[in-house]
XYZ file of C-alpha atoms in Angstrom:
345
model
C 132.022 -102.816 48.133
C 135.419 -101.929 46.555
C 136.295 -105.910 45.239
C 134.007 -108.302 43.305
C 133.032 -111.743 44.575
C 130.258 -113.856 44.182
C 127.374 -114.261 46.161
C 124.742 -117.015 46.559
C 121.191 -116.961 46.140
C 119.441 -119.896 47.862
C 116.020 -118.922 45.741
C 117.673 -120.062 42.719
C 120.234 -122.194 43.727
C 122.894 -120.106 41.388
C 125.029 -117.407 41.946
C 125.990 -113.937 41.406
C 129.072 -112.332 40.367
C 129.340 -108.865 41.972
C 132.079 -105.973 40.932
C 131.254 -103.307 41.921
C 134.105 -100.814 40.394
C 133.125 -101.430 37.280
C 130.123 -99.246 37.473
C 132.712 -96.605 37.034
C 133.895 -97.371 33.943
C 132.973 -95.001 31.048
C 129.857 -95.418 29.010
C 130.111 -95.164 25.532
C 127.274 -97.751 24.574
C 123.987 -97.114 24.032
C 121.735 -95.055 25.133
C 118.226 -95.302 25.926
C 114.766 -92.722 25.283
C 113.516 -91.851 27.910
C 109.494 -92.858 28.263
C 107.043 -90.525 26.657
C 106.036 -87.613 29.226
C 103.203 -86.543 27.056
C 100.245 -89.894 27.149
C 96.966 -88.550 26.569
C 94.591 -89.471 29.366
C 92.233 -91.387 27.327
C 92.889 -92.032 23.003
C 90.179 -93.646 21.282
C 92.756 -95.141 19.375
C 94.142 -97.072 22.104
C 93.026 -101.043 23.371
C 93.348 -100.327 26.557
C 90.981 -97.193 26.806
C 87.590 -97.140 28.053
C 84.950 -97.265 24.921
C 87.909 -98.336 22.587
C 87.596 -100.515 20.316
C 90.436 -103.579 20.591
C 91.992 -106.109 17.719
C 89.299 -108.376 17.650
C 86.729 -105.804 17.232
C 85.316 -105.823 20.579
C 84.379 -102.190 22.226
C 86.052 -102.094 26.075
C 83.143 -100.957 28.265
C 83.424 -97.247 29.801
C 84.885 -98.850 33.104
C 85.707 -96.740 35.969
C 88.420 -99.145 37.823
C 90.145 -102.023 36.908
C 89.184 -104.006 33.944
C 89.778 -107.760 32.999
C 89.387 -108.999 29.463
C 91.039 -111.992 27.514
C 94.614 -111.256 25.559
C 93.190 -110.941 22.226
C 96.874 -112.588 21.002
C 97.254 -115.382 24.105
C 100.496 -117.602 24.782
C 98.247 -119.666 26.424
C 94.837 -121.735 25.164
C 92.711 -124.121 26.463
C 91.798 -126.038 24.045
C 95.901 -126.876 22.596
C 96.139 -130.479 21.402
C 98.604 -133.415 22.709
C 101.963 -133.190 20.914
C 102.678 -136.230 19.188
C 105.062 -139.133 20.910
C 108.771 -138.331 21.682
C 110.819 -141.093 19.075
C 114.030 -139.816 21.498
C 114.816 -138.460 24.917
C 116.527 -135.257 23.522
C 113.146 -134.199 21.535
C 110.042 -134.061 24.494
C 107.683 -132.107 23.769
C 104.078 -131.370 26.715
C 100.818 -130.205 26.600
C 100.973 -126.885 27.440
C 96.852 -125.322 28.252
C 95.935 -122.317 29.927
C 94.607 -118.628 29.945
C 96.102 -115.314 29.526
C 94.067 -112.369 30.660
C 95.125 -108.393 30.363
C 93.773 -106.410 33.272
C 94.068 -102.423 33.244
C 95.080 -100.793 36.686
C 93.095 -97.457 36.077
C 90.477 -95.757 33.122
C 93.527 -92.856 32.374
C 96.633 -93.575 30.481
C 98.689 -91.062 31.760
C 98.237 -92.831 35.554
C 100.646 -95.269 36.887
C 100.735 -97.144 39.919
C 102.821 -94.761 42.313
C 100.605 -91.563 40.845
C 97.631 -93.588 41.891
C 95.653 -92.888 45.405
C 96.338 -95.889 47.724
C 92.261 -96.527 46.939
C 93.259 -97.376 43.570
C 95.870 -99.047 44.340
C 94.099 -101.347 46.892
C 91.850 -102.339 44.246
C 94.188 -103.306 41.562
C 95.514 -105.602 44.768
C 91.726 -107.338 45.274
C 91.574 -107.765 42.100
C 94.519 -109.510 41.348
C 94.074 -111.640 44.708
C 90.180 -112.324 42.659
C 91.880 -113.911 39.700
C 94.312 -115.559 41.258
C 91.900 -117.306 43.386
C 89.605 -117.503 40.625
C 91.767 -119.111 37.868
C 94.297 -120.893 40.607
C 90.686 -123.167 41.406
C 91.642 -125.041 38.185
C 95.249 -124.170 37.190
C 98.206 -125.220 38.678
C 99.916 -121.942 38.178
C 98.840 -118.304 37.931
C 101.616 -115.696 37.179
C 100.638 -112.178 37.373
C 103.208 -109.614 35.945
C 103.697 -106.346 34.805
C 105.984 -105.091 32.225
C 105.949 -101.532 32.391
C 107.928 -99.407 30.037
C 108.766 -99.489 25.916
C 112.568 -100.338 27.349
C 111.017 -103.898 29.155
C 108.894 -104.442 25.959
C 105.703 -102.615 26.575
C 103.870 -101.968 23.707
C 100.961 -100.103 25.345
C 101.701 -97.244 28.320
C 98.366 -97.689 29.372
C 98.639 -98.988 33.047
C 98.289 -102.351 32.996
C 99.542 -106.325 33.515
C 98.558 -109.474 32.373
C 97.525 -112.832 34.184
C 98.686 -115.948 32.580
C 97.600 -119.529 33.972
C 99.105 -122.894 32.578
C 98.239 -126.450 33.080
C 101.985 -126.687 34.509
C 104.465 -125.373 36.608
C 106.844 -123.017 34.569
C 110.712 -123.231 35.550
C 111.057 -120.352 38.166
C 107.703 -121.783 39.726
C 109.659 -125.046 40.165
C 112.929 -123.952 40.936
C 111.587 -122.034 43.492
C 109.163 -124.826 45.038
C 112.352 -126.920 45.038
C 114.591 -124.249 46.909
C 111.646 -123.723 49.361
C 110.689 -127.533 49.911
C 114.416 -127.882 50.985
C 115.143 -125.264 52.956
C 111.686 -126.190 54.909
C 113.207 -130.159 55.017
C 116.810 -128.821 56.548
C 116.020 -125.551 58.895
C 112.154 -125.977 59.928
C 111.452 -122.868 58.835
C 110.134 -121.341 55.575
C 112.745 -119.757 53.520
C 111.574 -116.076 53.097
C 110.066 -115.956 56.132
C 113.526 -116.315 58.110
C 114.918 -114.537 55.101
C 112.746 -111.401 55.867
C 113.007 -111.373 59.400
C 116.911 -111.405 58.858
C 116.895 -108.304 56.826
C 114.656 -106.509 59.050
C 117.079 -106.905 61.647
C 120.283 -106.344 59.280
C 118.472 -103.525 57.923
C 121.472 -102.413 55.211
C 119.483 -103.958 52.466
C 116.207 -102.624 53.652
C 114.386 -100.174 51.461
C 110.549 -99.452 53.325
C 109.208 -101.667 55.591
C 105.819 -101.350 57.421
C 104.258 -103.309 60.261
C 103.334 -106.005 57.549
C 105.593 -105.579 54.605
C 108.784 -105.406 53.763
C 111.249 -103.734 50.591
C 114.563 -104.933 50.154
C 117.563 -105.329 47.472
C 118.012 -108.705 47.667
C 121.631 -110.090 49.123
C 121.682 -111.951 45.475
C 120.195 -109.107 43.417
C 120.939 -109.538 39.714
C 119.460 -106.247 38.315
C 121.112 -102.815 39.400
C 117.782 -101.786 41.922
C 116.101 -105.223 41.661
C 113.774 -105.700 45.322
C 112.141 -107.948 46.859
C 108.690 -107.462 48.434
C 107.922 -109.838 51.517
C 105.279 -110.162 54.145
C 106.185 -110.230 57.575
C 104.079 -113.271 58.338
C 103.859 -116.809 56.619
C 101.046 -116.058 53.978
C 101.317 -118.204 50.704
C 99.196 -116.974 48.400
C 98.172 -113.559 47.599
C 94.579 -114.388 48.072
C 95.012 -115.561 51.431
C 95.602 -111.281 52.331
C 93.415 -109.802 55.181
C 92.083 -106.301 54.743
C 94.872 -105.125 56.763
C 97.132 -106.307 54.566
C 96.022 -105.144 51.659
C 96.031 -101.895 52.611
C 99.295 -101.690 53.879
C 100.401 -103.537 51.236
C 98.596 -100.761 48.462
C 101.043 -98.327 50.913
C 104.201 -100.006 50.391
C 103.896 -100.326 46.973
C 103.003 -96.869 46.484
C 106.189 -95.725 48.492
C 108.584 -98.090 46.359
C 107.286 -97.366 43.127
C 107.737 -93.354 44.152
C 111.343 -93.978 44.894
C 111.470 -96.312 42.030
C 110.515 -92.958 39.923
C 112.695 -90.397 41.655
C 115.921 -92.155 41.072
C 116.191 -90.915 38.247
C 113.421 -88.760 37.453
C 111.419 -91.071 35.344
C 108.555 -93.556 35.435
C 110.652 -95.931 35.937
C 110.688 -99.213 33.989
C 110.894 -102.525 35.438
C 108.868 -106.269 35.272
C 107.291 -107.083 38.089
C 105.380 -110.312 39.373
C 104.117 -112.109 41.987
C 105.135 -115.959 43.326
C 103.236 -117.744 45.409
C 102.229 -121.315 46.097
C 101.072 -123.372 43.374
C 97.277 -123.819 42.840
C 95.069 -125.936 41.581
C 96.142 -129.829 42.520
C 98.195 -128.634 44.654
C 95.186 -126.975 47.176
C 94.963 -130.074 48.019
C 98.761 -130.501 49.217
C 100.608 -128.855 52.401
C 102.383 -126.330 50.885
C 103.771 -124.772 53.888
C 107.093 -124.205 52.548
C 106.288 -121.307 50.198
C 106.471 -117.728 51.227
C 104.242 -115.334 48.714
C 106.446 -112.611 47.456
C 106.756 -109.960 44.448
C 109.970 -109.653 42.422
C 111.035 -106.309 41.186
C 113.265 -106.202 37.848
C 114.274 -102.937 36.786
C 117.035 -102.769 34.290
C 118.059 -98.822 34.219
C 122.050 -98.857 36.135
C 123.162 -95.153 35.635
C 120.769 -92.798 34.618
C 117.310 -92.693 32.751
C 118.874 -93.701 29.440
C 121.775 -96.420 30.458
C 120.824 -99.811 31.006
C 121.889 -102.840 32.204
C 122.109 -105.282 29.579
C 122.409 -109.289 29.644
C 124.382 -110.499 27.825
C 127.735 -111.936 26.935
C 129.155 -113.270 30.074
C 125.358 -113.674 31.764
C 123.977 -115.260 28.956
C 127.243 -117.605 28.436
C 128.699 -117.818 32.395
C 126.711 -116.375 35.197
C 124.703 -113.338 36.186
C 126.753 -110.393 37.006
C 126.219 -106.868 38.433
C 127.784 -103.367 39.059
C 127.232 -102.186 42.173
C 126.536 -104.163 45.542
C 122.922 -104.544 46.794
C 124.193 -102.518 50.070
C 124.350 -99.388 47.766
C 121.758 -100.101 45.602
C 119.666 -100.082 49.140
C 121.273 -97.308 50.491
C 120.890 -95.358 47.544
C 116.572 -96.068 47.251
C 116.276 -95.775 50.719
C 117.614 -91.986 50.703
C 115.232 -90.836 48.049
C 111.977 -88.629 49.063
C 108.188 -90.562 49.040
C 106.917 -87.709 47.516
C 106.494 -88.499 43.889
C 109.106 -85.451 41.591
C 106.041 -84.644 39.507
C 104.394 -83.845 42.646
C 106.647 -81.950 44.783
C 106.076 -77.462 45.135
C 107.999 -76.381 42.124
């Protein structure tokens, strides 16, 4: 806790630099806003809002849950052409085809996912097990993430996340199927199914767990309260969920996201998104060694408006961080499940 070192992180196959003093250091750097307190419930001037009308001139419909459209401004199209021929090895270029879809978690703006009933929440879980299955029946890959907050490049605080499928594995997907694969080949077990079981017994990392689910600050954490959100039994894709599940899983997220939010007295920004084994072609394959699980990456260290910025030695060496996972834990773990905005005044 007291002298840095470096830890490993088998996921990745990289590692970590950890000193921990130096989040005692004085702060004279920037200094973040903190997010807007005041979102109307519903603007007609917004995208995202029910009966609003979006870029392309389409009118959302008055929906009442969650709502799925197409990214009017997608990374990803079906139709993309062949780049031409490489004339060297250090110039390859791909095809690169896919969707991108925006879905919205709830009709209100002002409504994020840990002020949301565990109802809601459920159903922003079926649907997101819905597209996964639905796009995954063609596309190798389906990533489903959420950026939430101005501070990780939000532009809209409507409550919301987008669903991208590709043609092709992007790098984390195959780093990670590569980690997995071998760990599989050389213990006989999956990964982040031992890994979970291991921190459910350790329990100094642990932040909630429930009878299916688990939260914890991962040994290898990069970001200052980065968790990791694992099922208790080998499930590989978020489709695959039974009712159960689901529901406990709506509960656990609800009780991170609160905690996430009384740290520091803020919806709390992070990017979020799920991994889980690859689709498509690969239905066809055993894919036994992957383990579905959610990354959390929140980037606020010290208060509401200091950050933890990458750069310099992460960008040019390796990943560092500022406090140890242990007390990162230890300090989420303490905080109240009852949301601040919430509590008797």
């Amino acid at each position: 806790a007291e002298h840095q070192h470096t830890r490993y992180n088998p996921l990745r196959d990289d590692w970590v630099l950890v000193s921990a003093h130096r989040v005692k250091r004085p702060w004279q750097g920037q200094l973040e806003k903190p997010p807007l307190e005041d979102v109307p419930r519903w603007d007609p001037n917004n995208p995202l809002c029910p009966g609003a009308a979006r870029a392309n001139g389409e009118v959302n419909p008055q929906y009442e849950g969650t709502f799925v459209f197409p990214n009017d401004f997608p990374a990803l199209q079906p139709d993309a052409p062949e780049p031409d021929d490489s004339d060297h090895p250090l110039f390859q270029a791909a095809a690169a085809r896919g969707v991108c879809k925006v879905m919205c978690f709830h009709p209100w703006s002002d409504l994020t996912l840990p002020l949301m009933s565990l109802a809601e929440i459920r159903a922003v879980i079926d649907t997101w097990a819905e597209l996964a299955a639905e796009l995954g029946a063609s596309y190798p890959w389906v990533q489903i993430f959420e950026n939430k907050g101005a501070m990780m490049g939000c532009s809209n605080p409507h409550p919301h996340c987008q669903v991208w499928a590709s043609s092709f594995l992007p790098n984390e997907a195959h780093l990670e199927d590569r980690t997995q694969r071998q760990h599989l080949t050389q213990h006989g077990v999956p990964m982040l199914l031992e890994y979970a079981e291991q921190e459910a017994r350790r329990k100094e990392r642990l932040v909630v767990e429930n009878t299916d689910w688990l939260v914890v600050v991962p040994y290898w954490a990069t970001w200052p309260y980065q968790t990791l959100l694992l099922p208790r039994r080998h499930v590989c894709r978020l489709q695959d969920l039974c009712k159960g599940e689901r529901d406990s899983l709506a509960s656990i997220m609800q009780r991170l996201l609160i905690k996430y939010d009384n740290l520091f007295e803020v919806s709390f920004p992070y990017s979020m998104g799920w991994h889980g084994a690859p689709t498509g072609p690969y239905l066809e394959e055993d894919c036994g060694h992957w383990q579905l699980h959610a990354h959390y990456y929140p980037p606020l260290l010290r208060s509401a408006t200091v950050r933890k910025f990458m750069v310099g030695y992460e960008m040019l060496a390796q990943a560092q961080r500022d406090l140890t996972p242990e007390q990162a834990a230890e300090r989420l773990r303490s905080l109240p499940e009852v949301h601040y905005k919430r509590r008797a005044k």
